[in-house]
mmCIF file of C-alpha atoms in Angstrom:
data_model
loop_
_atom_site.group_PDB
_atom_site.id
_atom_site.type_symbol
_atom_site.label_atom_id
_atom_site.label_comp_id
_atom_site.label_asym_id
_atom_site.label_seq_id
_atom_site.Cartn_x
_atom_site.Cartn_y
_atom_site.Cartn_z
ATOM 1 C CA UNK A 1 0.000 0.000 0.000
ATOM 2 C CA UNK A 2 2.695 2.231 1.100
ATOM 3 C CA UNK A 3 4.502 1.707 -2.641
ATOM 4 C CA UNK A 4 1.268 2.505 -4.330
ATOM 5 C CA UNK A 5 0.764 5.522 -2.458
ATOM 6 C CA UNK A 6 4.294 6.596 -3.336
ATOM 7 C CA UNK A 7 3.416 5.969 -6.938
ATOM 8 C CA UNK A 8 0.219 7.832 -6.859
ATOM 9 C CA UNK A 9 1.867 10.882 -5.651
ATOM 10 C CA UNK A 10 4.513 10.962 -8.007
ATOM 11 C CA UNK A 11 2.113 10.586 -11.261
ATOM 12 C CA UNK A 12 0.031 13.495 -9.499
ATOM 13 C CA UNK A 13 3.060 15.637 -9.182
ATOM 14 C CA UNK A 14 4.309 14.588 -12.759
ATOM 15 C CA UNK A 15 0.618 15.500 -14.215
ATOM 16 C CA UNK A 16 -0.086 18.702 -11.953
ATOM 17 C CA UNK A 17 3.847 20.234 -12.355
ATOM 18 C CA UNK A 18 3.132 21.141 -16.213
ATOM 19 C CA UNK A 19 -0.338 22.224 -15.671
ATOM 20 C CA UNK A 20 1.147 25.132 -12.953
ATOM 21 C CA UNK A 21 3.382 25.888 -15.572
ATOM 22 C CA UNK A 22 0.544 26.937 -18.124
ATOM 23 C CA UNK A 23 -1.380 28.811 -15.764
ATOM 24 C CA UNK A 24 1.965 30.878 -14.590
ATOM 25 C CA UNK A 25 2.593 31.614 -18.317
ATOM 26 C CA UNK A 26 -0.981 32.522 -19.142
ATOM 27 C CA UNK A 27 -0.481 35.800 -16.448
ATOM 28 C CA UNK A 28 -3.376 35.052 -13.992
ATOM 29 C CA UNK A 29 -0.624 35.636 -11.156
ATOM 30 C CA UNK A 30 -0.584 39.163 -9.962
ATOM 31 C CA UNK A 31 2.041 41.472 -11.258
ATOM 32 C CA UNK A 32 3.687 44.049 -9.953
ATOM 33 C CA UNK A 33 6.096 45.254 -12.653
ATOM 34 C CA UNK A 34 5.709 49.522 -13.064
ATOM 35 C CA UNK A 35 3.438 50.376 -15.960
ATOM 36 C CA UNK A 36 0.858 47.861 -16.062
ATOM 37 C CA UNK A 37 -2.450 48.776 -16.336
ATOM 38 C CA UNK A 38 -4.028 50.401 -13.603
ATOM 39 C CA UNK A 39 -0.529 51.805 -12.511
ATOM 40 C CA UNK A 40 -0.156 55.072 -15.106
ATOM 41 C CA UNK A 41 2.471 56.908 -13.259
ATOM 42 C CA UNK A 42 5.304 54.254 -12.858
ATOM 43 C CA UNK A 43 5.231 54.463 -9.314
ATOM 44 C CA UNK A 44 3.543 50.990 -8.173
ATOM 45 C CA UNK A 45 0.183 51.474 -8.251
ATOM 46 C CA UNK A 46 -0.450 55.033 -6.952
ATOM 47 C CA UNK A 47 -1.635 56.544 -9.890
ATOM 48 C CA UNK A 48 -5.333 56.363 -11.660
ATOM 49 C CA UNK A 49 -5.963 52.703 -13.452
ATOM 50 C CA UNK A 50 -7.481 52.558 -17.136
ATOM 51 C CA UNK A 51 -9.434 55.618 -18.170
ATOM 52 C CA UNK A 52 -8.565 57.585 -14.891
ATOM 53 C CA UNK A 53 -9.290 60.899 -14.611
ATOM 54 C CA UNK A 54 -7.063 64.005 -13.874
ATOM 55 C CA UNK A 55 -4.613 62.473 -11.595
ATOM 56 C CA UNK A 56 -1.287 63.984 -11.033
ATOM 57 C CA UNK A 57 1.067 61.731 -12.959
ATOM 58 C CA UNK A 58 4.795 61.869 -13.518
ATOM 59 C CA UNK A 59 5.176 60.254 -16.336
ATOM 60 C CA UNK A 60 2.740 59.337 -19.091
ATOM 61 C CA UNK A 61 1.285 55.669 -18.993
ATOM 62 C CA UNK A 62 -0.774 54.250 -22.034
ATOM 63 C CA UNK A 63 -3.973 54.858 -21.119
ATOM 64 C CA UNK A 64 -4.406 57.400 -18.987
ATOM 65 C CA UNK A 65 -7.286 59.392 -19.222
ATOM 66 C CA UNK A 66 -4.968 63.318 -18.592
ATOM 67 C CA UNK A 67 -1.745 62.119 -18.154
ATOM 68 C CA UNK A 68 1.246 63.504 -16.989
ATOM 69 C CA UNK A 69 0.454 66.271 -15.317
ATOM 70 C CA UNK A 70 2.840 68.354 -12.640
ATOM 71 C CA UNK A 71 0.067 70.327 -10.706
ATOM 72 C CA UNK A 72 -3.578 69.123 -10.920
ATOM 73 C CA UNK A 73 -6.187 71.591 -11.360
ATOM 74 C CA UNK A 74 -9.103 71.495 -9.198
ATOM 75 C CA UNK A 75 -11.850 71.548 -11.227
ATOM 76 C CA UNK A 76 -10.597 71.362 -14.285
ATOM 77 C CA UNK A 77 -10.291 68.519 -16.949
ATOM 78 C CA UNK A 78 -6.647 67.937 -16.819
ATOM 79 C CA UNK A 79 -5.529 71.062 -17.768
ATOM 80 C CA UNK A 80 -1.737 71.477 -17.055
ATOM 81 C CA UNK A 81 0.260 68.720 -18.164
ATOM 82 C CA UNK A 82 3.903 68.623 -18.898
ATOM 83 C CA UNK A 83 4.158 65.543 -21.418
ATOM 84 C CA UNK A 84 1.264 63.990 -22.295
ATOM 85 C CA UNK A 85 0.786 60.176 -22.386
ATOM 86 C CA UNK A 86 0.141 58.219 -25.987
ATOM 87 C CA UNK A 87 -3.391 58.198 -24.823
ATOM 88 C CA UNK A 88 -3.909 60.917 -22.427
ATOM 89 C CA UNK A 89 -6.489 64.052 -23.514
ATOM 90 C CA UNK A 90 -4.354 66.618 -21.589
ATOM 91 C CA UNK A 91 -2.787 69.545 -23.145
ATOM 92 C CA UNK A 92 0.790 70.639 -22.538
ATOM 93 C CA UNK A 93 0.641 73.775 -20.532
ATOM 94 C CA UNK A 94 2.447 74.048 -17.190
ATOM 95 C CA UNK A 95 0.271 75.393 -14.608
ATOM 96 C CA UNK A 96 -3.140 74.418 -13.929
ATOM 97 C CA UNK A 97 -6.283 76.680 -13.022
ATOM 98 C CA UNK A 98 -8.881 76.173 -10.731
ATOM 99 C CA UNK A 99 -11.922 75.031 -13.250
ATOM 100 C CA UNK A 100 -11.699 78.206 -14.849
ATOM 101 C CA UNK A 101 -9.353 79.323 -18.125
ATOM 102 C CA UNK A 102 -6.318 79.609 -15.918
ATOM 103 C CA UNK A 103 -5.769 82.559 -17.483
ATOM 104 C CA UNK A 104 -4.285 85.814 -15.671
ATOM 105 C CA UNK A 105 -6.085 88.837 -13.827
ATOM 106 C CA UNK A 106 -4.817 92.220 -13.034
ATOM 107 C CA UNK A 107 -2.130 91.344 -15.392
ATOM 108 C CA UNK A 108 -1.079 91.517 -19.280
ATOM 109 C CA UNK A 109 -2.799 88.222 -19.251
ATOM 110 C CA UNK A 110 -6.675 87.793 -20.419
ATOM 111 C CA UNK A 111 -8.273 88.608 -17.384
ATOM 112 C CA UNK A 112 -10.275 85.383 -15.543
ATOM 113 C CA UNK A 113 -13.826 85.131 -14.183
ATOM 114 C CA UNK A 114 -13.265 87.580 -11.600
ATOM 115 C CA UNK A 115 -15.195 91.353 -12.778
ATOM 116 C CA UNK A 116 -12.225 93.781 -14.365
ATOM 117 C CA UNK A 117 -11.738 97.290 -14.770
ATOM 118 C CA UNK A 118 -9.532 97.579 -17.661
ATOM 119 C CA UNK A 119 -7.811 101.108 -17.491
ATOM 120 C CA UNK A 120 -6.478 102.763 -20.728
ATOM 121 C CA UNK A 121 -4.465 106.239 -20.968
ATOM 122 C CA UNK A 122 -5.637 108.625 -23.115
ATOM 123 C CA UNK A 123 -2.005 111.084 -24.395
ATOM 124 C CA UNK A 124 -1.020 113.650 -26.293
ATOM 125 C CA UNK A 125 -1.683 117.281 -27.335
ATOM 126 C CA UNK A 126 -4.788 118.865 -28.655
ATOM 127 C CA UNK A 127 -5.785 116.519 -31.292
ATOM 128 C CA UNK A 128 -6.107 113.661 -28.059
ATOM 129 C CA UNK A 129 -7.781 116.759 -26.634
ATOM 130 C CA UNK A 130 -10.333 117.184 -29.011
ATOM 131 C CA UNK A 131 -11.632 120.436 -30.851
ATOM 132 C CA UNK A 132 -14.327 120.268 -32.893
ATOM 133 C CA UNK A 133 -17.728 121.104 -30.920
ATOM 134 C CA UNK A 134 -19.290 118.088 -29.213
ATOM 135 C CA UNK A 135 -22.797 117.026 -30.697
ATOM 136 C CA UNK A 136 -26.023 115.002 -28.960
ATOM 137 C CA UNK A 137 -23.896 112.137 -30.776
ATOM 138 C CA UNK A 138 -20.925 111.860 -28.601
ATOM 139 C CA UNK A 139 -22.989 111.608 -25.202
ATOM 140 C CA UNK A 140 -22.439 107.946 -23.340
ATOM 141 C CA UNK A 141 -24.536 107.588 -20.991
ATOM 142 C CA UNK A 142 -23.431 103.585 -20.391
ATOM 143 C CA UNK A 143 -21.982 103.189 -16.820
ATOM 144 C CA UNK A 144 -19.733 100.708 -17.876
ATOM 145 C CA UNK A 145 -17.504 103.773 -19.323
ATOM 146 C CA UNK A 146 -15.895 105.624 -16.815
ATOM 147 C CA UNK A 147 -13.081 108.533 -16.519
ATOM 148 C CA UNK A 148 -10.892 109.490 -14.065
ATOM 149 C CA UNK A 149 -12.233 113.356 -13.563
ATOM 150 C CA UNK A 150 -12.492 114.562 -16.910
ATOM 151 C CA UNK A 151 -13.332 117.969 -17.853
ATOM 152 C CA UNK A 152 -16.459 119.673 -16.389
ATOM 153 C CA UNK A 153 -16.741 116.868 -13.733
ATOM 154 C CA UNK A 154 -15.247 116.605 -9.935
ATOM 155 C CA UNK A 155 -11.647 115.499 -10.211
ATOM 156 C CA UNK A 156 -9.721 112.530 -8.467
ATOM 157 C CA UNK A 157 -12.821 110.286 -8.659
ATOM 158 C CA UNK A 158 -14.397 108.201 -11.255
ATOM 159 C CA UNK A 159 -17.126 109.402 -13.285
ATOM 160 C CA UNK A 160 -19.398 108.162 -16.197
ATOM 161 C CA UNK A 161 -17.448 109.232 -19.606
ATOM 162 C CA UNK A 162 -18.614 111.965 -20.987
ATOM 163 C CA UNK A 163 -16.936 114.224 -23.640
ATOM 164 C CA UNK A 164 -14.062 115.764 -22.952
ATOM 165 C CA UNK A 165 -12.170 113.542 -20.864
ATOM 166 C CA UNK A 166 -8.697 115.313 -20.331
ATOM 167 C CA UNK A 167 -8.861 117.934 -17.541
ATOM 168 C CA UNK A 168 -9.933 121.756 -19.023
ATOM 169 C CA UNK A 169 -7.336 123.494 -19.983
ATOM 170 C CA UNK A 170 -5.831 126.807 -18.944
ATOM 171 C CA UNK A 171 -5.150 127.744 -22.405
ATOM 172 C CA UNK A 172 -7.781 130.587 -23.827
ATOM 173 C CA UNK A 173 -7.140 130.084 -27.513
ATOM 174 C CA UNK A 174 -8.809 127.357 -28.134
ATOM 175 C CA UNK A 175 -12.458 126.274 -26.451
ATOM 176 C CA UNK A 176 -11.551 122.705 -25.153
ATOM 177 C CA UNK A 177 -14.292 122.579 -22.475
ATOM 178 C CA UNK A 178 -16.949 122.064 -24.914
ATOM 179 C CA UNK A 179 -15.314 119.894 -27.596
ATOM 180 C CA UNK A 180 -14.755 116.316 -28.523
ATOM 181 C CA UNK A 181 -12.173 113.695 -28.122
ATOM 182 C CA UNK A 182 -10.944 110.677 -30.328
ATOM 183 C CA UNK A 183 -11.260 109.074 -26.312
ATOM 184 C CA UNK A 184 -14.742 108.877 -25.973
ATOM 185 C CA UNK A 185 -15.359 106.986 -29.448
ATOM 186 C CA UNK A 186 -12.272 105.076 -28.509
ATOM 187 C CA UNK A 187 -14.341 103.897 -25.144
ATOM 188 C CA UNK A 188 -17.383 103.251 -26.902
ATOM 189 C CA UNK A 189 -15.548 101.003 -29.313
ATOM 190 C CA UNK A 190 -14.382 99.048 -26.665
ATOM 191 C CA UNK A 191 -18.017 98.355 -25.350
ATOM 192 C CA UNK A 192 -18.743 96.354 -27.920
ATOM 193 C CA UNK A 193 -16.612 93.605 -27.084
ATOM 194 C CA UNK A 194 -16.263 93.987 -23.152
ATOM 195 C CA UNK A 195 -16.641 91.110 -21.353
ATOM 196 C CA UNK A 196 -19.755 90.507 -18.984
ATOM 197 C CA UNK A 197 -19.220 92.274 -15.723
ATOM 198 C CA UNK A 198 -16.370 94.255 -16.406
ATOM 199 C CA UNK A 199 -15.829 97.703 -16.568
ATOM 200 C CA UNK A 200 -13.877 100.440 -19.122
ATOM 201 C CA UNK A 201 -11.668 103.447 -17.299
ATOM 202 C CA UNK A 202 -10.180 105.785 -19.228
ATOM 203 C CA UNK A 203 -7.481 108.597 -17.651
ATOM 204 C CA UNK A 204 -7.420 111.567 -19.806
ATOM 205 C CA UNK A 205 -3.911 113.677 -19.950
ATOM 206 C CA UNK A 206 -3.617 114.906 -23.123
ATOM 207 C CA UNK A 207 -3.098 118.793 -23.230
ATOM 208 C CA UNK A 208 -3.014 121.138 -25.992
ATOM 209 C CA UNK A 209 0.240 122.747 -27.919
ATOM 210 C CA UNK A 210 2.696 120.418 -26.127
ATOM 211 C CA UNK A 211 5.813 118.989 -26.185
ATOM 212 C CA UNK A 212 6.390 114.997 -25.619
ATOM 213 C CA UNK A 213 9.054 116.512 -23.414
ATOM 214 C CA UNK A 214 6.469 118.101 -20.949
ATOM 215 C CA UNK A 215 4.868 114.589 -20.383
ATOM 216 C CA UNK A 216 8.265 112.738 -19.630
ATOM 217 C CA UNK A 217 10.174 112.683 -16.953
ATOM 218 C CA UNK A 218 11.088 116.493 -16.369
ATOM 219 C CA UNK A 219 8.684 117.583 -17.984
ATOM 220 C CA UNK A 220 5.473 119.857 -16.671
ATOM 221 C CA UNK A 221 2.657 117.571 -16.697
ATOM 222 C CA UNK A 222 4.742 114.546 -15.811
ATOM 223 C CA UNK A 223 4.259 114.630 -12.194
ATOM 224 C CA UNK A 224 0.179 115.342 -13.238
ATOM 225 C CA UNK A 225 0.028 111.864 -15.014
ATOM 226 C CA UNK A 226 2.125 109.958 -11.969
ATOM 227 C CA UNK A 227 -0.816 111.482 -9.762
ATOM 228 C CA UNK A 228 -3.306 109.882 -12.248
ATOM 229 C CA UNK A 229 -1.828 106.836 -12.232
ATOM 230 C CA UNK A 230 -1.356 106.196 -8.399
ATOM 231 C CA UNK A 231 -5.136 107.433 -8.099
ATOM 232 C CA UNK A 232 -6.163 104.736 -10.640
ATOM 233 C CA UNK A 233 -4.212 102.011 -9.449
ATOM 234 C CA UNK A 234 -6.143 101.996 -6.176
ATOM 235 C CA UNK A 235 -9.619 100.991 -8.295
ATOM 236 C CA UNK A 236 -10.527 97.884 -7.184
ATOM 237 C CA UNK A 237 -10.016 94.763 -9.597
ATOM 238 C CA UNK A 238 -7.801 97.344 -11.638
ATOM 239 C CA UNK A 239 -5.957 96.431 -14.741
ATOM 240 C CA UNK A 240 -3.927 98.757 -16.761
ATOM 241 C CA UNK A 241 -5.031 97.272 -20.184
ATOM 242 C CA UNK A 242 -3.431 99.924 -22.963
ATOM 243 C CA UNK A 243 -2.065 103.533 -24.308
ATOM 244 C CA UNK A 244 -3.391 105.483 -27.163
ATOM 245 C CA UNK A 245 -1.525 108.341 -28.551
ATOM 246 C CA UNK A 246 -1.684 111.285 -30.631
ATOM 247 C CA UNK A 247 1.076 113.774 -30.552
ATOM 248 C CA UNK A 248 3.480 115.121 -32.969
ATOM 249 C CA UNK A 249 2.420 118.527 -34.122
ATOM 250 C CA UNK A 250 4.785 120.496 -31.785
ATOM 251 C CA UNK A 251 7.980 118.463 -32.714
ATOM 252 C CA UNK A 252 7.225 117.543 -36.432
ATOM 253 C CA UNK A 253 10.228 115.875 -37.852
ATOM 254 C CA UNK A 254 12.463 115.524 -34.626
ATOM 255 C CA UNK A 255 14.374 112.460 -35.109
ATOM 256 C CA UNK A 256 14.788 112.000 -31.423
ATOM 257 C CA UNK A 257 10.884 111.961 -31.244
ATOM 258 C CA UNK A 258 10.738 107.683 -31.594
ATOM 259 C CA UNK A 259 13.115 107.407 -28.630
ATOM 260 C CA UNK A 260 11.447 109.691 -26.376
ATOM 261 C CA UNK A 261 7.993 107.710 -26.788
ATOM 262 C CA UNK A 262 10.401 104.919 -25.974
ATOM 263 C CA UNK A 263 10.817 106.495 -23.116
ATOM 264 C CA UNK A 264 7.390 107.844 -22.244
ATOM 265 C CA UNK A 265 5.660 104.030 -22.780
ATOM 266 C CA UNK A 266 8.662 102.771 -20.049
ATOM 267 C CA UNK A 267 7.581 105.294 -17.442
ATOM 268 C CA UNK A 268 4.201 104.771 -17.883
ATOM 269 C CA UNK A 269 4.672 100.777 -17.109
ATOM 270 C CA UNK A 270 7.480 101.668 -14.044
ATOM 271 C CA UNK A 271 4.402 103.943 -12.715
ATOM 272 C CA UNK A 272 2.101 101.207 -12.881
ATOM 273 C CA UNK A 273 4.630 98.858 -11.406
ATOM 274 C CA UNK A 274 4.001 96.156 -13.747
ATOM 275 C CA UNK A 275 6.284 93.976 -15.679
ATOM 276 C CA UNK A 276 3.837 93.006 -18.640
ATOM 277 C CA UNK A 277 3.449 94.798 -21.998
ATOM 278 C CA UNK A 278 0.283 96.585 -23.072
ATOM 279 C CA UNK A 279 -0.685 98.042 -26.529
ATOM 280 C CA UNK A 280 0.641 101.504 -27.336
ATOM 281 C CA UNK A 281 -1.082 102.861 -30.687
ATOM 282 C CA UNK A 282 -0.175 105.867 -32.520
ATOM 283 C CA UNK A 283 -2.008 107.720 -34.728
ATOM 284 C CA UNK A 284 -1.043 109.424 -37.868
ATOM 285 C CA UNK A 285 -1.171 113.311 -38.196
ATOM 286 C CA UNK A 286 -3.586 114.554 -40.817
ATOM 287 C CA UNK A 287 -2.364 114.626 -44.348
ATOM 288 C CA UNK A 288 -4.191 117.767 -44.936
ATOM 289 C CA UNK A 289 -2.372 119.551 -42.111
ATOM 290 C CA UNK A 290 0.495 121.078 -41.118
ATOM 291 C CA UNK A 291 2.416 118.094 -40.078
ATOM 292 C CA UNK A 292 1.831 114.883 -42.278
ATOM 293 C CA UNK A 293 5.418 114.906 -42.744
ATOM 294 C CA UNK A 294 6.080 113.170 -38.827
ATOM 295 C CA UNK A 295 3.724 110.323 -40.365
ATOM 296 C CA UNK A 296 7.541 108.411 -40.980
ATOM 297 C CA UNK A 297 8.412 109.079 -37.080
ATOM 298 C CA UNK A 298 4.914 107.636 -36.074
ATOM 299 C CA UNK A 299 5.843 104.433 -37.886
ATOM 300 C CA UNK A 300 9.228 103.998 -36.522
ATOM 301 C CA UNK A 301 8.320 104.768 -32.835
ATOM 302 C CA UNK A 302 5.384 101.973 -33.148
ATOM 303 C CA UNK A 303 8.105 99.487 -34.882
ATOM 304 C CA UNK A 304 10.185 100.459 -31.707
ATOM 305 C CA UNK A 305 7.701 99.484 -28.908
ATOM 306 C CA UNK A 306 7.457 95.926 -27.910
ATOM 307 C CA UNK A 307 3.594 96.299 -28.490
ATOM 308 C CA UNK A 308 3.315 99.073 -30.540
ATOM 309 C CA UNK A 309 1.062 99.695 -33.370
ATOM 310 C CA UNK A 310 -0.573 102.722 -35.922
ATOM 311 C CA UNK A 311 -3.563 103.593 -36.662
ATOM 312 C CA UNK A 312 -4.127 105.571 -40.131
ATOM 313 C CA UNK A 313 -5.759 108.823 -40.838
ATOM 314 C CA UNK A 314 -6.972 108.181 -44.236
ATOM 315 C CA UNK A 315 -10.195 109.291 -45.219
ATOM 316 C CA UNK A 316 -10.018 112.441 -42.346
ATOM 317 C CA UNK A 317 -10.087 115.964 -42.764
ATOM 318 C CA UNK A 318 -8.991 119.014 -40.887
ATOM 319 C CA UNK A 319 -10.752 121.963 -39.986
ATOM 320 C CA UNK A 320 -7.942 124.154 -39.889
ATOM 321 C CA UNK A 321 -4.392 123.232 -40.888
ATOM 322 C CA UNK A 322 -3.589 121.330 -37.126
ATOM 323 C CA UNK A 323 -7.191 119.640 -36.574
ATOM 324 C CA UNK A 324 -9.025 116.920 -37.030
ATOM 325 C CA UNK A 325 -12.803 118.144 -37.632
ATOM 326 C CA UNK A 326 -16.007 116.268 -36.062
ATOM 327 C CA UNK A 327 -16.168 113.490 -38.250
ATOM 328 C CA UNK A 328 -12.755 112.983 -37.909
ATOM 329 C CA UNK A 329 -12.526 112.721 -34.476
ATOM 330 C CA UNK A 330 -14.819 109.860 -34.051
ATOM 331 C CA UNK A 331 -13.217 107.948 -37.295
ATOM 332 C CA UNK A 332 -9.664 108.607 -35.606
ATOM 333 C CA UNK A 333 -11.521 107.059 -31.931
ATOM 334 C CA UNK A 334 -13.268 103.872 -33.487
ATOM 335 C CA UNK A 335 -9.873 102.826 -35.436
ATOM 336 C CA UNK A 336 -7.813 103.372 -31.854
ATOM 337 C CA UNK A 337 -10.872 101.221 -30.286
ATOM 338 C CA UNK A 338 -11.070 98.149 -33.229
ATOM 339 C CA UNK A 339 -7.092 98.581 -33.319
ATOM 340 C CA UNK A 340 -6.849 98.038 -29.282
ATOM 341 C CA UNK A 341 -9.215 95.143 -29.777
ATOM 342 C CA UNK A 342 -7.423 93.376 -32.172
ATOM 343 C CA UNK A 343 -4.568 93.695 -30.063
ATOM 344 C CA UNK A 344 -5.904 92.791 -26.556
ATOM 345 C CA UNK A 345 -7.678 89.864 -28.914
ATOM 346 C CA UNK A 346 -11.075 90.575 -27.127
#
């Protein structure tokens, strides 16, 4: 009996030996080799399995639903991935946001859910000014378009934009508290793409018969536009968005004109204490005028600025040999507006 029992149990370990084999071969152990499904991130099994969501992952696996991303967002799909996996759905971008479109506020960025109140500067002499008479046309009467004082209205505070928006003028020659500025038609532009919720504020400084050198450092209205500026930055939810400009008349054909708006777009950004770059558009001097000739200087200081640009004055006309006439004034203000659009890409 003893034999036959030996005998048994060496045909059921001869039959049964083979058959473990198979079964080890065929995988139905447990593995727990990095990278196998259900174990995206290489790390042993920490990571989401098959079709997992928006975990933070290292490295890509094969199936992973967002994968390899540094910084998870919280609410978003899987935004912010460094290298994305051969079947991950993430994009590469570095950062991720918090179920919103990541993108910047209160800086050169696009602003984010969060209301804004994008501020632009309004500079230059007397065609930034305005001269030709206001008409019923030119009234806004839109809250969402505010100006920092403005002329005719209480100064240091916001008010609703209203025609014309740099301060009045000491000068006698020329009846600035009753005309209208490219600024206003510039602002209303703008309206027609602002976001939901936010908010337009435009600082008038332009002043009549002047030098750039009286608005740079030095100069008499620099200190004026610093004041401005540090009233404006305390706005809350403020963003300085953009610069128009319109100056030239005073020093037509001054080759060191380029370099001193150069100059004048740095200061501006120091004052603001930000380290982004906003639109600065010039505008061309009428070709009926006095001064069509500084058109060439216009160009090269916008081909100068990191984000500068022109706008043309085609199609105007002048109602003496220095300014632009009504019509004028609100074709010079909707090209600043649709050229600050295109470049803000609102």
């Amino acid at each position: 009996m003893t034999q036959m029992n030996r005998t048994l149990r060496g045909t059921a370990r001869f039959l049964l030996l083979p058959l473990l084999a198979m079964l080890a071969a065929s995988g139905c152990g447990e593995s727990s080799s990095p990278g196998a499904t259900g174990d995206t991130d290489n790390t042993g099994g920490t990571g989401p399995g098959t079709g997992g969501g928006a975990a933070s992952s290292t490295t890509a696996g094969t199936g992973g639903g967002a994968a390899s991303s540094t910084t998870a967002g919280t609410g978003g799909d899987a935004a912010s991935s460094t290298t994305a996996g051969t079947g991950g759905g993430a994009t590469s971008s570095t950062t991720a946001g918090t179920g919103s479109d990541s993108s910047g506020a209160g800086t050169g960025g696009a602003p984010n859910s969060r209301p804004t109140f994008h501020i632009f500067m309004l500079m230059g002499q007397s065609n930034m000014a305005g001269v030709a008479a206001k008409q019923a046309s030119d009234q806004n009467s839109d809250q969402r378009l505010k100006v920092l004082g403005g002329c005719n209205q209480p100064a240091g505070q916001w008010n609703l934009a209203n025609p014309p928006l740099s301060d009045c003028p000491g000068e006698s020659r020329i009846n600035l508290s009753t005309s209208v500025d490219p600024g206003i038609w510039f602002g209303k532009t703008l309206l027609g793409k602002l976001r939901e919720g936010d908010t337009i504020g435009l600082i008038g400084t332009a002043e009549s018969g002047e030098s750039i050198n009286t608005f740079i450092s030095g100069g008499s209205h620099h200190q004026t536009i610093l004041n401005k500026i540090a009233k404006a930055k305390t706005a809350e939810n403020a963003r300085f968005a953009g610069i128009i400009f319109h100056q030239g008349e005073t020093d037509t054909g001054q080759s060191s004109w380029p370099g001193k708006v150069v100059q004048l777009y740095n200061e501006m950004k120091a004052a603001w204490g930000v380290d982004y770059d906003v639109p600065f558009i010039l505008g061309e001097l009428p070709a009926g005028g006095c001064c069509s000739v500084h058109n060439n200087l216009v160009h090269q200081a916008a081909d100068m600025l990191p984000d500068g640009y022109w706008i043309s004055q085609e199609g105007t006309k002048v109602m003496d040999q220095y300014h632009f006439d009504h019509a004028s004034v609100v074709l010079m203000g909707t090209r600043y507006g649709e050229k600050m659009i295109e470049a803000l890409k609102w």
